Amino acid sequence: MALFASCSEEHARTAKADRLPDYELEFDGLATTWDEGIPLGNATLGALVWQKDGKLRFSLDRSDLWDLRPMENLNFQDFDFRWVHDQWKNNTYKNVQDKYDAPYDNSPAPSKIPGGALEFDISGLGEIKNVKLNLASATCIVEWKNGTILKTFVHATEPIGWYQFENLKTPIRPTIVPPPYFDAKESTVVDPVSGQDLRRLGYKEGTVSHMDNSITYNQTGWDEFSFQVYTKWEDRSDALLGSWSISSQKTKEEIVTTATEIVETSFSKGIGKPIEDHTIWWYGFWNQSSISIPDTILQNQWYMEMYKLGSAARQGAAPISLQSVWTADNGKLPPWKGDFHHDLNTQLSYWPTYSGNHLDLEQGFIDWLIQNKPTFKKYTKQFYGTNGLNVPGVTTLTGEPMGGWIQYSFGPTVGAWLGQHFYWHWRYSMDRDFLKEQAYPWIKDVAIHFNELSVLGDDGKRKLPLSSSPEIHNNSREAWFGEMTNFDLSLVRWTYLHAAELAMELGLMEEARKWKNELKAWPEYAVDDSGLMFSPNLAYQESHRHFSHLMASHPLGLIDPSNGERDMEIIRKTIENLEAIGSSQWTGYSFSWLGNIKARALDGDGAAKALKDFATSFVLPNSFHANGDQSGTGKSNFTYRPFTLEGNFAFAAGDT
């Protein structure tokens, strides 16, 4: 039985060989922690292949497995932006922390949740020879020294995963292991980074039903939400062929195709066509772009990042969240609840869709933003009191706000940074219908929000009533600034500038003149002898992970070498100061972002160094971005290992 090999080899002969990655991720054994497992996925389903307690384990996930219970503290009728401003002015800011910050830390949901696991008792197979991830075909291959081989993949476009054991000397069977949602023991509260205990969700115990060659797991969650995991297998001489799926159902009345139906339908047709379609999709993916650079560390890491992009982004699926389809499988909620952080995480995650020629994968993010635009406008009206558009900085799957450090979870300029993806999509696609119906309306609505929210400052220039620079001063009162930060100012200026550009492109000359005039009402950037500052009264004088003061350089491109020597000098001084102060408080994504900043500053060697620091110190063996320094070389004082994806994808953009 060599169906996997025959199909893969056939399409390899017909594909453009120069575009296929010849790099394979390879180990001499299975990982023993979930976050180092071999990642497989298609943006709807995901799996991590590893070993737990001597058993081969597939950690199973689906991107829309969410506990969507509302945050009860988010009552905007009495606690809106004006109330926050009053608490800040009156020096009673603890009221804000209690209202917005503490509930996010203490409440287990809303949150992304795990789907369970498939396990195989491999104790009778002996010692493992090697474990590989073949990037070209998105297939995990495990070989044992006794000749047994496992080949497994998550189908590129269908919500189903397949597994096949070959050369089996003794029979082997799967089992389904539910996540530990239910236990009589008392649950514990842990911080959102380490993950809270799954038992705190309060779910009833799910049911696992066994048949001769299939297993079904049904789990109910909050309210009427439920999901199903199903696997079926078949013995074939000295082999075992099986498949699995997960389905989710928001309400009892919702009609969905169940995991059982998905697997039964596909299984009845055989594995040949699924392998062929899966392989063709991945060869098409790899033929969209490639790189060739002499540094093998940078080259191989780029291919791993693009592989994860192809596994985590798809039109018709949920956008890339903090961990996408690889939710924690450790009895806890995922780091930061696996949510959608829009203070840089979702933005950076889609950078390589442009440089890597994958606008089709970015489309899923655009579609999600448009789908939830009514929710965002409702939030903008309730919290800010404006008729324009903003987006909560931390959201659920359905775009609802989740709270957290309010300076970024309710930041006033979040919608502007997301607006850049609409602009980029227009510039890369030149789709005039998209420009007219989606890109310009989004950016225009953000500009309206700024018009109505802004006030006149003492200098006669417009400003926001409160401004911030994400995560500067953490969540203290001082994290709000009475003057414009360069972070917010750059996003405001970018919005008006591009609203004018797109209005002109559409022939809306009066609107274009209006946006140009509005832009003139805002101040210039705060700059001193060390370059760009956080704000007019705060220079960059301490190490910090979020390069918010550099937004005008990258990604916004408002201060750019192409503009002349003055801009180049500002960028040069800012980067020199950034590096002189050091990386003690940086996380992994900081190095990826710096690689992009240096590339834009025409410093190729500097970009390569920053990216190499990321690839050698801030990734786990399976290539996942760990926020802290894993190398022991002192590149950062952060040495923890919560896994998030934005650093990976920013690396891919910087490498090209």
PDB file of N, CA, C and O in Angstrom, residues 380-440:
ATOM      1  N   THR A 380     -18.244  50.902  18.050  1.00  0.00           N
ATOM      2  CA  THR A 380     -17.713  52.264  17.917  1.00  0.00           C
ATOM      3  C   THR A 380     -18.716  53.290  18.421  1.00  0.00           C
ATOM      4  O   THR A 380     -18.351  54.248  19.127  1.00  0.00           O
ATOM      5  N   LYS A 381     -19.968  53.094  18.082  1.00  0.00           N
ATOM      6  CA  LYS A 381     -21.002  54.032  18.518  1.00  0.00           C
ATOM      7  C   LYS A 381     -21.213  53.951  20.024  1.00  0.00           C
ATOM      8  O   LYS A 381     -21.318  54.989  20.709  1.00  0.00           O
ATOM      9  N   GLN A 382     -21.257  52.727  20.560  1.00  0.00           N
ATOM     10  CA  GLN A 382     -21.538  52.557  21.984  1.00  0.00           C
ATOM     11  C   GLN A 382     -20.375  53.023  22.855  1.00  0.00           C
ATOM     12  O   GLN A 382     -20.587  53.690  23.873  1.00  0.00           O
ATOM     13  N   PHE A 383     -19.155  52.672  22.485  1.00  0.00           N
ATOM     14  CA  PHE A 383     -18.019  52.986  23.351  1.00  0.00           C
ATOM     15  C   PHE A 383     -17.468  54.386  23.094  1.00  0.00           C
ATOM     16  O   PHE A 383     -17.182  55.126  24.031  1.00  0.00           O
ATOM     17  N   TYR A 384     -17.339  54.765  21.835  1.00  0.00           N
ATOM     18  CA  TYR A 384     -16.736  56.062  21.507  1.00  0.00           C
ATOM     19  C   TYR A 384     -17.771  57.153  21.219  1.00  0.00           C
ATOM     20  O   TYR A 384     -17.440  58.341  21.260  1.00  0.00           O
ATOM     21  N   GLY A 385     -18.991  56.765  20.897  1.00  0.00           N
ATOM     22  CA  GLY A 385     -20.010  57.754  20.577  1.00  0.00           C
ATOM     23  C   GLY A 385     -19.838  58.384  19.214  1.00  0.00           C
ATOM     24  O   GLY A 385     -20.399  59.450  18.954  1.00  0.00           O
ATOM     25  N   THR A 386     -19.080  57.749  18.323  1.00  0.00           N
ATOM     26  CA  THR A 386     -18.877  58.303  16.985  1.00  0.00           C
ATOM     27  C   THR A 386     -19.639  57.482  15.959  1.00  0.00           C
ATOM     28  O   THR A 386     -19.996  56.328  16.182  1.00  0.00           O
ATOM     29  N   ASN A 387     -19.860  58.085  14.801  1.00  0.00           N
ATOM     30  CA  ASN A 387     -20.590  57.426  13.717  1.00  0.00           C
ATOM     31  C   ASN A 387     -19.669  56.724  12.734  1.00  0.00           C
ATOM     32  O   ASN A 387     -20.133  56.193  11.728  1.00  0.00           O
ATOM     33  N   GLY A 388     -18.398  56.741  13.005  1.00  0.00           N
ATOM     34  CA  GLY A 388     -17.444  56.125  12.097  1.00  0.00           C
ATOM     35  C   GLY A 388     -17.194  54.672  12.427  1.00  0.00           C
ATOM     36  O   GLY A 388     -18.097  53.931  12.823  1.00  0.00           O
ATOM     37  N   LEU A 389     -15.934  54.253  12.275  1.00  0.00           N
ATOM     38  CA  LEU A 389     -15.586  52.845  12.432  1.00  0.00           C
ATOM     39  C   LEU A 389     -14.298  52.690  13.221  1.00  0.00           C
ATOM     40  O   LEU A 389     -13.283  53.332  12.919  1.00  0.00           O
ATOM     41  N   ASN A 390     -14.348  51.847  14.231  1.00  0.00           N
ATOM     42  CA  ASN A 390     -13.148  51.368  14.907  1.00  0.00           C
ATOM     43  C   ASN A 390     -13.386  49.891  15.207  1.00  0.00           C
ATOM     44  O   ASN A 390     -14.495  49.376  15.044  1.00  0.00           O
ATOM     45  N   VAL A 391     -12.365  49.200  15.649  1.00  0.00           N
ATOM     46  CA  VAL A 391     -12.445  47.767  15.929  1.00  0.00           C
ATOM     47  C   VAL A 391     -11.870  47.520  17.313  1.00  0.00           C
ATOM     48  O   VAL A 391     -10.840  48.113  17.665  1.00  0.00           O
ATOM     49  N   PRO A 392     -12.498  46.687  18.127  1.00  0.00           N
ATOM     50  CA  PRO A 392     -11.884  46.338  19.412  1.00  0.00           C
ATOM     51  C   PRO A 392     -10.508  45.717  19.180  1.00  0.00           C
ATOM     52  O   PRO A 392     -10.307  44.943  18.243  1.00  0.00           O
ATOM     53  N   GLY A 393      -9.568  46.026  20.040  1.00  0.00           N
ATOM     54  CA  GLY A 393      -8.209  45.515  19.873  1.00  0.00           C
ATOM     55  C   GLY A 393      -8.069  44.048  20.212  1.00  0.00           C
ATOM     56  O   GLY A 393      -7.104  43.401  19.799  1.00  0.00           O
ATOM     57  N   VAL A 394      -9.013  43.507  20.972  1.00  0.00           N
ATOM     58  CA  VAL A 394      -9.034  42.076  21.303  1.00  0.00           C
ATOM     59  C   VAL A 394     -10.458  41.597  21.076  1.00  0.00           C
ATOM     60  O   VAL A 394     -11.390  42.108  21.695  1.00  0.00           O
ATOM     61  N   THR A 395     -10.638  40.617  20.176  1.00  0.00           N
ATOM     62  CA  THR A 395     -11.982  40.196  19.824  1.00  0.00           C
ATOM     63  C   THR A 395     -12.137  38.683  19.860  1.00  0.00           C
ATOM     64  O   THR A 395     -11.175  37.926  19.817  1.00  0.00           O
ATOM     65  N   THR A 396     -13.398  38.296  19.884  1.00  0.00           N
ATOM     66  CA  THR A 396     -13.784  36.897  19.757  1.00  0.00           C
ATOM     67  C   THR A 396     -13.840  36.521  18.277  1.00  0.00           C
ATOM     68  O   THR A 396     -13.596  37.354  17.382  1.00  0.00           O
ATOM     69  N   LEU A 397     -14.229  35.298  18.020  1.00  0.00           N
ATOM     70  CA  LEU A 397     -14.415  34.812  16.655  1.00  0.00           C
ATOM     71  C   LEU A 397     -15.447  35.639  15.906  1.00  0.00           C
ATOM     72  O   LEU A 397     -15.345  35.806  14.684  1.00  0.00           O
ATOM     73  N   THR A 398     -16.434  36.182  16.614  1.00  0.00           N
ATOM     74  CA  THR A 398     -17.506  36.946  15.980  1.00  0.00           C
ATOM     75  C   THR A 398     -17.293  38.455  16.062  1.00  0.00           C
ATOM     76  O   THR A 398     -18.209  39.227  15.790  1.00  0.00           O
ATOM     77  N   GLY A 399     -16.098  38.875  16.446  1.00  0.00           N
ATOM     78  CA  GLY A 399     -15.771  40.292  16.442  1.00  0.00           C
ATOM     79  C   GLY A 399     -16.174  41.063  17.672  1.00  0.00           C
ATOM     80  O   GLY A 399     -16.005  42.288  17.730  1.00  0.00           O
ATOM     81  N   GLU A 400     -16.695  40.381  18.688  1.00  0.00           N
ATOM     82  CA  GLU A 400     -17.102  41.064  19.912  1.00  0.00           C
ATOM     83  C   GLU A 400     -15.883  41.394  20.777  1.00  0.00           C
ATOM     84  O   GLU A 400     -14.916  40.631  20.812  1.00  0.00           O
ATOM     85  N   PRO A 401     -15.917  42.517  21.496  1.00  0.00           N
ATOM     86  CA  PRO A 401     -14.773  42.882  22.355  1.00  0.00           C
ATOM     87  C   PRO A 401     -14.635  41.938  23.543  1.00  0.00           C
ATOM     88  O   PRO A 401     -15.622  41.426  24.069  1.00  0.00           O
ATOM     89  N   MET A 402     -13.384  41.727  23.973  1.00  0.00           N
ATOM     90  CA  MET A 402     -13.101  40.812  25.080  1.00  0.00           C
ATOM     91  C   MET A 402     -12.471  41.500  26.282  1.00  0.00           C
ATOM     92  O   MET A 402     -12.339  40.893  27.335  1.00  0.00           O
ATOM     93  N   GLY A 403     -12.056  42.737  26.122  1.00  0.00           N
ATOM     94  CA  GLY A 403     -11.405  43.413  27.235  1.00  0.00           C
ATOM     95  C   GLY A 403      -9.927  43.087  27.300  1.00  0.00           C
ATOM     96  O   GLY A 403      -9.339  42.556  26.365  1.00  0.00           O
ATOM     97  N   GLY A 404      -9.340  43.393  28.445  1.00  0.00           N
ATOM     98  CA  GLY A 404      -7.897  43.287  28.594  1.00  0.00           C
ATOM     99  C   GLY A 404      -7.319  44.659  28.847  1.00  0.00           C
ATOM    100  O   GLY A 404      -8.045  45.603  29.179  1.00  0.00           O
ATOM    101  N   TRP A 405      -6.023  44.794  28.695  1.00  0.00           N
ATOM    102  CA  TRP A 405      -5.402  46.110  28.877  1.00  0.00           C
ATOM    103  C   TRP A 405      -6.067  47.080  27.912  1.00  0.00           C
ATOM    104  O   TRP A 405      -5.931  46.969  26.692  1.00  0.00           O
ATOM    105  N   ILE A 406      -6.757  48.042  28.451  1.00  0.00           N
ATOM    106  CA  ILE A 406      -7.680  48.841  27.652  1.00  0.00           C
ATOM    107  C   ILE A 406      -6.978  49.694  26.595  1.00  0.00           C
ATOM    108  O   ILE A 406      -7.552  49.986  25.549  1.00  0.00           O
ATOM    109  N   GLN A 407      -5.720  50.066  26.843  1.00  0.00           N
ATOM    110  CA  GLN A 407      -5.033  50.938  25.885  1.00  0.00           C
ATOM    111  C   GLN A 407      -4.917  50.294  24.507  1.00  0.00           C
ATOM    112  O   GLN A 407      -4.857  50.996  23.501  1.00  0.00           O
ATOM    113  N   TYR A 408      -4.848  48.963  24.470  1.00  0.00           N
ATOM    114  CA  TYR A 408      -4.853  48.331  23.149  1.00  0.00           C
ATOM    115  C   TYR A 408      -6.131  47.541  22.886  1.00  0.00           C
ATOM    116  O   TYR A 408      -6.570  47.430  21.748  1.00  0.00           O
ATOM    117  N   SER A 409      -6.769  46.990  23.931  1.00  0.00           N
ATOM    118  CA  SER A 409      -7.987  46.222  23.688  1.00  0.00           C
ATOM    119  C   SER A 409      -9.154  47.126  23.293  1.00  0.00           C
ATOM    120  O   SER A 409     -10.130  46.663  22.696  1.00  0.00           O
ATOM    121  N   PHE A 410      -9.063  48.428  23.649  1.00  0.00           N
ATOM    122  CA  PHE A 410     -10.063  49.410  23.226  1.00  0.00           C
ATOM    123  C   PHE A 410      -9.376  50.635  22.626  1.00  0.00           C
ATOM    124  O   PHE A 410      -9.873  51.741  22.718  1.00  0.00           O
ATOM    125  N   GLY A 411      -8.216  50.426  22.017  1.00  0.00           N
ATOM    126  CA  GLY A 411      -7.457  51.531  21.448  1.00  0.00           C
ATOM    127  C   GLY A 411      -8.228  52.274  20.372  1.00  0.00           C
ATOM    128  O   GLY A 411      -8.960  51.672  19.585  1.00  0.00           O
ATOM    129  N   PRO A 412      -8.081  53.591  20.291  1.00  0.00           N
ATOM    130  CA  PRO A 412      -8.889  54.387  19.354  1.00  0.00           C
ATOM    131  C   PRO A 412      -8.478  54.279  17.896  1.00  0.00           C
ATOM    132  O   PRO A 412      -9.208  54.737  17.018  1.00  0.00           O
ATOM    133  N   THR A 413      -7.305  53.668  17.591  1.00  0.00           N
ATOM    134  CA  THR A 413      -6.828  53.652  16.206  1.00  0.00           C
ATOM    135  C   THR A 413      -6.709  52.239  15.624  1.00  0.00           C
ATOM    136  O   THR A 413      -6.091  52.049  14.583  1.00  0.00           O
ATOM    137  N   VAL A 414      -7.296  51.252  16.292  1.00  0.00           N
ATOM    138  CA  VAL A 414      -7.168  49.863  15.833  1.00  0.00           C
ATOM    139  C   VAL A 414      -7.692  49.694  14.406  1.00  0.00           C
ATOM    140  O   VAL A 414      -7.078  49.032  13.566  1.00  0.00           O
ATOM    141  N   GLY A 415      -8.835  50.302  14.118  1.00  0.00           N
ATOM    142  CA  GLY A 415      -9.423  50.170  12.785  1.00  0.00           C
ATOM    143  C   GLY A 415      -8.544  50.721  11.690  1.00  0.00           C
ATOM    144  O   GLY A 415      -8.618  50.273  10.537  1.00  0.00           O
ATOM    145  N   ALA A 416      -7.685  51.691  12.027  1.00  0.00           N
ATOM    146  CA  ALA A 416      -6.806  52.287  11.023  1.00  0.00           C
ATOM    147  C   ALA A 416      -5.729  51.310  10.583  1.00  0.00           C
ATOM    148  O   ALA A 416      -5.434  51.183   9.383  1.00  0.00           O
ATOM    149  N   TRP A 417      -5.110  50.606  11.552  1.00  0.00           N
ATOM    150  CA  TRP A 417      -4.072  49.652  11.169  1.00  0.00           C
ATOM    151  C   TRP A 417      -4.680  48.514  10.353  1.00  0.00           C
ATOM    152  O   TRP A 417      -4.113  48.063   9.358  1.00  0.00           O
ATOM    153  N   LEU A 418      -5.874  48.070  10.730  1.00  0.00           N
ATOM    154  CA  LEU A 418      -6.547  47.043   9.932  1.00  0.00           C
ATOM    155  C   LEU A 418      -6.891  47.581   8.544  1.00  0.00           C
ATOM    156  O   LEU A 418      -6.905  46.841   7.560  1.00  0.00           O
ATOM    157  N   GLY A 419      -7.141  48.884   8.473  1.00  0.00           N
ATOM    158  CA  GLY A 419      -7.431  49.502   7.184  1.00  0.00           C
ATOM    159  C   GLY A 419      -6.287  49.381   6.198  1.00  0.00           C
ATOM    160  O   GLY A 419      -6.511  49.382   4.979  1.00  0.00           O
ATOM    161  N   GLN A 420      -5.060  49.270   6.716  1.00  0.00           N
ATOM    162  CA  GLN A 420      -3.932  49.130   5.798  1.00  0.00           C
ATOM    163  C   GLN A 420      -4.031  47.843   4.982  1.00  0.00           C
ATOM    164  O   GLN A 420      -3.581  47.786   3.833  1.00  0.00           O
ATOM    165  N   HIS A 421      -4.630  46.801   5.556  1.00  0.00           N
ATOM    166  CA  HIS A 421      -4.797  45.567   4.794  1.00  0.00           C
ATOM    167  C   HIS A 421      -5.775  45.757   3.640  1.00  0.00           C
ATOM    168  O   HIS A 421      -5.615  45.146   2.575  1.00  0.00           O
ATOM    169  N   PHE A 422      -6.775  46.607   3.834  1.00  0.00           N
ATOM    170  CA  PHE A 422      -7.672  46.923   2.716  1.00  0.00           C
ATOM    171  C   PHE A 422      -6.919  47.679   1.625  1.00  0.00           C
ATOM    172  O   PHE A 422      -7.098  47.418   0.434  1.00  0.00           O
ATOM    173  N   TYR A 423      -6.069  48.605   2.046  1.00  0.00           N
ATOM    174  CA  TYR A 423      -5.296  49.373   1.070  1.00  0.00           C
ATOM    175  C   TYR A 423      -4.326  48.473   0.322  1.00  0.00           C
ATOM    176  O   TYR A 423      -4.229  48.523  -0.909  1.00  0.00           O
ATOM    177  N   TRP A 424      -3.595  47.666   1.066  1.00  0.00           N
ATOM    178  CA  TRP A 424      -2.647  46.760   0.413  1.00  0.00           C
ATOM    179  C   TRP A 424      -3.360  45.806  -0.537  1.00  0.00           C
ATOM    180  O   TRP A 424      -2.863  45.516  -1.626  1.00  0.00           O
ATOM    181  N   HIS A 425      -4.505  45.284  -0.122  1.00  0.00           N
ATOM    182  CA  HIS A 425      -5.243  44.362  -0.986  1.00  0.00           C
ATOM    183  C   HIS A 425      -5.618  45.056  -2.296  1.00  0.00           C
ATOM    184  O   HIS A 425      -5.548  44.446  -3.377  1.00  0.00           O
ATOM    185  N   TRP A 426      -6.012  46.291  -2.194  1.00  0.00           N
ATOM    186  CA  TRP A 426      -6.326  47.058  -3.408  1.00  0.00           C
ATOM    187  C   TRP A 426      -5.084  47.244  -4.267  1.00  0.00           C
ATOM    188  O   TRP A 426      -5.104  47.007  -5.479  1.00  0.00           O
ATOM    189  N   ARG A 427      -3.976  47.626  -3.650  1.00  0.00           N
ATOM    190  CA  ARG A 427      -2.773  47.917  -4.428  1.00  0.00           C
ATOM    191  C   ARG A 427      -2.197  46.657  -5.085  1.00  0.00           C
ATOM    192  O   ARG A 427      -1.645  46.721  -6.181  1.00  0.00           O
ATOM    193  N   TYR A 428      -2.309  45.524  -4.416  1.00  0.00           N
ATOM    194  CA  TYR A 428      -1.772  44.287  -4.984  1.00  0.00           C
ATOM    195  C   TYR A 428      -2.728  43.651  -5.991  1.00  0.00           C
ATOM    196  O   TYR A 428      -2.291  42.943  -6.893  1.00  0.00           O
ATOM    197  N   SER A 429      -4.027  43.888  -5.832  1.00  0.00           N
ATOM    198  CA  SER A 429      -4.993  43.278  -6.746  1.00  0.00           C
ATOM    199  C   SER A 429      -5.454  44.228  -7.845  1.00  0.00           C
ATOM    200  O   SER A 429      -5.839  43.794  -8.931  1.00  0.00           O
ATOM    201  N   MET A 430      -5.453  45.541  -7.546  1.00  0.00           N
ATOM    202  CA  MET A 430      -5.984  46.580  -8.430  1.00  0.00           C
ATOM    203  C   MET A 430      -7.421  46.265  -8.851  1.00  0.00           C
ATOM    204  O   MET A 430      -7.856  46.539  -9.970  1.00  0.00           O
ATOM    205  N   ASP A 431      -8.164  45.699  -7.930  1.00  0.00           N
ATOM    206  CA  ASP A 431      -9.573  45.350  -8.133  1.00  0.00           C
ATOM    207  C   ASP A 431     -10.420  46.582  -7.823  1.00  0.00           C
ATOM    208  O   ASP A 431     -10.614  46.947  -6.672  1.00  0.00           O
ATOM    209  N   ARG A 432     -10.953  47.226  -8.853  1.00  0.00           N
ATOM    210  CA  ARG A 432     -11.671  48.483  -8.654  1.00  0.00           C
ATOM    211  C   ARG A 432     -12.992  48.278  -7.923  1.00  0.00           C
ATOM    212  O   ARG A 432     -13.443  49.158  -7.192  1.00  0.00           O
ATOM    213  N   ASP A 433     -13.620  47.145  -8.117  1.00  0.00           N
ATOM    214  CA  ASP A 433     -14.848  46.880  -7.367  1.00  0.00           C
ATOM    215  C   ASP A 433     -14.536  46.787  -5.878  1.00  0.00           C
ATOM    216  O   ASP A 433     -15.290  47.303  -5.035  1.00  0.00           O
ATOM    217  N   PHE A 434     -13.435  46.119  -5.554  1.00  0.00           N
ATOM    218  CA  PHE A 434     -13.021  46.026  -4.154  1.00  0.00           C
ATOM    219  C   PHE A 434     -12.697  47.413  -3.600  1.00  0.00           C
ATOM    220  O   PHE A 434     -13.074  47.747  -2.479  1.00  0.00           O
ATOM    221  N   LEU A 435     -12.013  48.222  -4.390  1.00  0.00           N
ATOM    222  CA  LEU A 435     -11.687  49.588  -3.980  1.00  0.00           C
ATOM    223  C   LEU A 435     -12.951  50.368  -3.647  1.00  0.00           C
ATOM    224  O   LEU A 435     -13.043  51.014  -2.590  1.00  0.00           O
ATOM    225  N   LYS A 436     -13.930  50.311  -4.539  1.00  0.00           N
ATOM    226  CA  LYS A 436     -15.142  51.109  -4.392  1.00  0.00           C
ATOM    227  C   LYS A 436     -16.046  50.601  -3.282  1.00  0.00           C
ATOM    228  O   LYS A 436     -16.608  51.396  -2.511  1.00  0.00           O
ATOM    229  N   GLU A 437     -16.180  49.276  -3.165  1.00  0.00           N
ATOM    230  CA  GLU A 437     -17.178  48.707  -2.264  1.00  0.00           C
ATOM    231  C   GLU A 437     -16.642  48.372  -0.876  1.00  0.00           C
ATOM    232  O   GLU A 437     -17.430  48.306   0.081  1.00  0.00           O
ATOM    233  N   GLN A 438     -15.326  48.175  -0.749  1.00  0.00           N
ATOM    234  CA  GLN A 438     -14.804  47.736   0.543  1.00  0.00           C
ATOM    235  C   GLN A 438     -13.641  48.578   1.052  1.00  0.00           C
ATOM    236  O   GLN A 438     -13.665  49.042   2.187  1.00  0.00           O
ATOM    237  N   ALA A 439     -12.616  48.796   0.230  1.00  0.00           N
ATOM    238  CA  ALA A 439     -11.408  49.470   0.719  1.00  0.00           C
ATOM    239  C   ALA A 439     -11.673  50.932   1.095  1.00  0.00           C
ATOM    240  O   ALA A 439     -11.401  51.346   2.230  1.00  0.00           O
ATOM    241  N   TYR A 440     -12.194  51.701   0.154  1.00  0.00           N
ATOM    242  CA  TYR A 440     -12.436  53.110   0.466  1.00  0.00           C
ATOM    243  C   TYR A 440     -13.486  53.291   1.558  1.00  0.00           C
ATOM    244  O   TYR A 440     -13.286  54.097   2.486  1.00  0.00           O
TER     245      TYR A 440
END
